[in-house]
Short mmCIF file of C-alpha atoms in Angstrom, two decimals:
data_model
loop_
_atom_site.label_atom_id
_atom_site.label_comp_id
_atom_site.label_asym_id
_atom_site.label_seq_id
_atom_site.Cartn_x
_atom_site.Cartn_y
_atom_site.Cartn_z
CA UNK A 1 56.08 -150.56 42.74
CA UNK A 2 57.80 -147.72 44.78
CA UNK A 3 58.30 -149.45 48.04
CA UNK A 4 55.75 -147.34 50.04
CA UNK A 5 52.70 -149.47 51.14
CA UNK A 6 49.40 -148.14 52.13
CA UNK A 7 46.27 -150.06 54.28
CA UNK A 8 43.60 -150.44 53.73
CA UNK A 9 43.56 -149.74 50.12
CA UNK A 10 39.50 -149.11 50.35
CA UNK A 11 37.38 -148.07 53.02
CA UNK A 12 33.58 -147.51 52.84
CA UNK A 13 32.63 -146.23 56.11
CA UNK A 14 29.25 -144.16 57.10
CA UNK A 15 28.86 -140.84 58.08
CA UNK A 16 29.98 -139.97 61.99
CA UNK A 17 32.34 -143.05 62.45
CA UNK A 18 36.02 -143.10 62.59
CA UNK A 19 38.72 -144.41 60.62
CA UNK A 20 42.30 -145.04 60.66
CA UNK A 21 44.94 -145.36 57.56
CA UNK A 22 48.35 -146.47 57.83
CA UNK A 23 51.42 -145.81 55.76
CA UNK A 24 54.63 -148.05 55.55
CA UNK A 25 57.38 -145.93 53.97
CA UNK A 26 60.47 -147.05 52.40
CA UNK A 27 62.83 -148.03 55.51
CA UNK A 28 65.60 -145.27 55.08
CA UNK A 29 63.50 -142.59 54.27
CA UNK A 30 62.94 -139.95 57.14
CA UNK A 31 60.43 -137.72 55.78
CA UNK A 32 56.63 -138.71 55.60
CA UNK A 33 54.06 -136.67 53.62
CA UNK A 34 50.10 -137.10 53.78
CA UNK A 35 48.25 -135.59 50.50
CA UNK A 36 44.38 -135.69 50.04
CA UNK A 37 43.27 -136.11 46.26
CA UNK A 38 39.69 -135.64 45.53
CA UNK A 39 38.38 -136.38 42.18
CA UNK A 40 39.36 -134.40 39.12
CA UNK A 41 41.77 -132.18 41.29
CA UNK A 42 45.67 -132.76 42.16
CA UNK A 43 46.72 -134.05 45.45
CA UNK A 44 47.14 -131.44 48.21
CA UNK A 45 49.24 -131.35 51.37
CA UNK A 46 47.70 -132.43 54.66
CA UNK A 47 51.07 -132.71 56.81
CA UNK A 48 54.52 -133.83 57.14
CA UNK A 49 56.59 -135.45 59.64
CA UNK A 50 60.57 -135.60 59.88
CA UNK A 51 61.15 -138.88 61.85
CA UNK A 52 58.84 -138.82 64.69
CA UNK A 53 57.93 -135.31 64.86
CA UNK A 54 55.08 -133.26 62.90
CA UNK A 55 56.39 -130.49 61.37
CA UNK A 56 53.60 -128.71 59.32
CA UNK A 57 50.04 -129.12 59.09
CA UNK A 58 47.87 -127.50 56.36
CA UNK A 59 44.80 -125.77 57.14
CA UNK A 60 43.21 -128.73 55.52
CA UNK A 61 43.46 -130.87 58.72
CA UNK A 62 40.48 -129.76 60.70
CA UNK A 63 40.71 -131.02 64.28
CA UNK A 64 38.99 -134.06 63.22
CA UNK A 65 41.97 -135.22 61.56
CA UNK A 66 44.85 -136.75 63.63
CA UNK A 67 48.35 -137.83 62.63
CA UNK A 68 51.03 -139.64 63.94
CA UNK A 69 54.14 -141.35 63.29
CA UNK A 70 55.15 -142.67 66.46
CA UNK A 71 58.79 -144.41 66.03
CA UNK A 72 59.48 -142.72 63.02
CA UNK A 73 58.58 -145.40 60.55
CA UNK A 74 55.17 -146.06 59.63
CA UNK A 75 52.48 -143.32 60.38
CA UNK A 76 48.48 -143.32 60.88
CA UNK A 77 46.12 -140.59 59.78
CA UNK A 78 42.72 -141.09 61.81
CA UNK A 79 39.58 -139.25 60.93
CA UNK A 80 37.08 -138.72 63.65
CA UNK A 81 33.26 -138.20 63.13
CA UNK A 82 33.76 -138.81 59.08
CA UNK A 83 31.54 -136.02 57.19
CA UNK A 84 30.73 -137.11 53.51
CA UNK A 85 32.87 -134.16 52.29
CA UNK A 86 35.99 -136.47 53.51
CA UNK A 87 35.24 -138.94 50.61
CA UNK A 88 38.88 -138.87 48.89
CA UNK A 89 41.80 -140.74 48.00
CA UNK A 90 44.58 -140.38 50.81
CA UNK A 91 48.03 -140.61 49.64
CA UNK A 92 51.53 -141.11 51.47
CA UNK A 93 54.25 -140.10 50.07
CA UNK A 94 58.44 -140.28 51.45
CA UNK A 95 61.65 -138.97 50.84
CA UNK A 96 64.82 -138.90 52.77
CA UNK A 97 66.01 -135.30 53.36
CA UNK A 98 69.54 -135.85 53.31
CA UNK A 99 69.79 -138.23 50.44
CA UNK A 100 71.17 -136.95 46.93
CA UNK A 101 67.41 -136.13 45.66
CA UNK A 102 65.79 -134.86 48.88
CA UNK A 103 63.03 -133.26 46.96
CA UNK A 104 61.82 -136.38 45.31
CA UNK A 105 58.69 -138.22 47.00
CA UNK A 106 57.74 -141.54 46.15
CA UNK A 107 54.29 -142.31 46.75
CA UNK A 108 51.93 -145.29 47.67
CA UNK A 109 49.10 -146.55 46.17
CA UNK A 110 46.71 -144.55 48.06
CA UNK A 111 43.73 -145.23 50.55
CA UNK A 112 40.14 -144.63 48.85
CA UNK A 113 37.85 -143.69 51.21
CA UNK A 114 34.20 -143.46 50.67
CA UNK A 115 31.96 -141.81 53.44
CA UNK A 116 27.88 -142.65 53.10
CA UNK B 1 52.19 -118.96 48.34
CA UNK B 2 52.89 -121.51 45.91
CA UNK B 3 50.68 -122.43 43.09
CA UNK B 4 50.73 -124.29 39.86
CA UNK B 5 48.57 -123.88 36.82
CA UNK B 6 48.19 -126.48 34.29
CA UNK B 7 46.47 -126.96 30.97
CA UNK B 8 43.03 -128.37 31.59
CA UNK B 9 41.59 -131.48 29.58
CA UNK B 10 40.84 -133.90 28.45
CA UNK B 11 43.44 -134.13 25.67
CA UNK B 12 42.67 -136.72 22.87
CA UNK B 13 45.46 -137.77 20.43
CA UNK B 14 45.98 -140.17 17.78
CA UNK B 15 49.12 -142.29 18.38
CA UNK B 16 52.30 -140.75 16.97
CA UNK B 17 50.99 -137.36 17.52
CA UNK B 18 52.90 -134.67 19.14
CA UNK B 19 51.91 -133.55 22.71
CA UNK B 20 52.34 -130.53 24.64
CA UNK B 21 50.97 -130.18 28.04
CA UNK B 22 51.36 -126.53 29.57
CA UNK B 23 52.36 -125.68 33.20
CA UNK B 24 53.32 -122.79 34.73
CA UNK B 25 54.02 -122.03 38.18
CA UNK B 26 54.27 -119.42 40.83
CA UNK B 27 56.55 -119.86 43.91
CA UNK B 28 58.93 -117.87 46.24
CA UNK B 29 62.55 -118.89 46.04
CA UNK B 30 63.94 -121.93 44.03
CA UNK B 31 61.35 -124.77 43.83
CA UNK B 32 62.14 -128.07 41.69
CA UNK B 33 59.67 -128.83 39.23
CA UNK B 34 58.07 -132.11 38.59
CA UNK B 35 55.93 -134.17 35.91
CA UNK B 36 54.10 -137.04 37.84
CA UNK B 37 52.00 -139.64 35.92
CA UNK B 38 48.98 -141.64 37.29
CA UNK B 39 47.97 -144.42 34.93
CA UNK B 40 44.51 -146.04 35.44
CA UNK B 41 44.22 -148.27 38.49
CA UNK B 42 47.86 -147.06 39.61
CA UNK B 43 49.41 -144.90 42.17
CA UNK B 44 51.31 -141.48 41.16
CA UNK B 45 54.75 -141.87 39.73
CA UNK B 46 57.55 -139.62 39.07
CA UNK B 47 57.96 -139.04 35.33
CA UNK B 48 60.75 -136.41 35.40
CA UNK B 49 62.12 -133.32 37.12
CA UNK B 50 64.62 -130.53 36.73
CA UNK B 51 65.95 -128.81 39.77
CA UNK B 52 67.25 -125.27 38.65
CA UNK B 53 66.81 -123.03 35.69
CA UNK B 54 67.55 -124.12 32.24
CA UNK B 55 67.80 -128.07 33.30
CA UNK B 56 65.93 -130.29 31.30
CA UNK B 57 64.30 -133.24 32.40
CA UNK B 58 63.65 -136.10 30.24
CA UNK B 59 62.21 -140.08 30.67
CA UNK B 60 60.23 -142.30 28.39
CA UNK B 61 60.34 -139.89 25.30
CA UNK B 62 59.02 -137.36 27.62
CA UNK B 63 61.06 -133.83 28.03
CA UNK B 64 60.41 -130.47 30.03
CA UNK B 65 62.49 -127.79 30.34
CA UNK B 66 62.72 -125.55 33.35
CA UNK B 67 62.04 -121.73 32.26
CA UNK B 68 62.50 -119.36 34.81
CA UNK B 69 61.71 -116.23 32.79
CA UNK B 70 58.63 -117.82 31.70
CA UNK B 71 57.91 -119.63 35.06
CA UNK B 72 57.03 -122.62 32.92
CA UNK B 73 57.61 -126.60 32.94
CA UNK B 74 55.88 -127.54 29.85
CA UNK B 75 55.35 -131.33 29.11
CA UNK B 76 56.17 -132.55 25.80
CA UNK B 77 56.71 -136.00 23.57
CA UNK B 78 57.06 -136.16 19.82
CA UNK B 79 55.37 -139.11 19.34
CA UNK B 80 52.65 -140.47 21.94
CA UNK B 81 51.41 -144.07 22.02
CA UNK B 82 48.57 -145.68 23.52
CA UNK B 83 50.16 -147.10 26.38
CA UNK B 84 51.04 -143.12 27.42
CA UNK B 85 47.06 -142.81 28.21
CA UNK B 86 47.16 -141.60 31.80
CA UNK B 87 46.81 -138.22 33.95
CA UNK B 88 49.43 -136.07 34.04
CA UNK B 89 50.39 -133.50 36.91
CA UNK B 90 52.65 -130.60 37.27
CA UNK B 91 54.01 -130.25 40.63
CA UNK B 92 56.63 -128.18 42.33
CA UNK B 93 58.68 -128.67 45.38
CA UNK B 94 58.83 -126.00 48.18
CA UNK B 95 62.42 -125.21 48.58
CA UNK B 96 62.63 -125.41 52.47
CA UNK B 97 60.11 -128.65 53.41
CA UNK B 98 59.95 -130.14 50.11
CA UNK B 99 56.20 -130.35 50.29
CA UNK B 100 54.81 -130.97 46.72
CA UNK B 101 51.83 -128.16 45.34
CA UNK B 102 50.05 -130.00 42.13
CA UNK B 103 48.52 -128.81 39.32
CA UNK B 104 44.86 -130.05 38.80
CA UNK B 105 46.18 -132.65 36.36
CA UNK B 106 45.27 -133.22 32.44
CA UNK B 107 43.78 -136.88 31.21
CA UNK B 108 45.19 -137.76 28.21
CA UNK B 109 43.93 -140.42 25.70
CA UNK B 110 45.43 -141.92 22.90
CA UNK B 111 43.83 -143.55 20.31
CA UNK B 112 45.19 -146.46 18.19
#
């Protein structure tokens, strides 16, 4: 257990529905990252926050995707009008940028999304 | 941009065999290099890391050396166990924002 939790662990939805995932990082970690992992591939970077500020978004993050970290603690990732191609594992990770190992990220267990 | 290329699997070995999983990278700056492991049904776990050239990361009998001249970070273990069966990911960390770039992963199966 890394101390990072994600909810829900599994989500099945129908195409066109909206879904929201939540990540609770390690409490003192100020940086939070979202990745997407499809079957047989490595995780791909989506976006990251330092405290409550979203500092970078990947081109993978279409305008149907939005992420927030309102108080610099937990984060949410929302997908609007889901498509079958959104089916993947969504991973959250965190790190403390001012700590002794700022490059070491701790991952949550992921949310597996299936779009029917 | 940054990229990681790792040996495609699957790799199947007998217990106590020697393991090598090759990993090469392309990056600007001076990235840190990582091996992450994903056991069946579990999340990604950090296995080992190296932060600069010639550093050797090691953990649980696994080793990897940061080779700047060959841009490589190959994973090795002298004697694998059934419990090492998992997917192994090589990754690098961007030196400015620490975002990770992963390889595609290598599935290792160790048979008794």
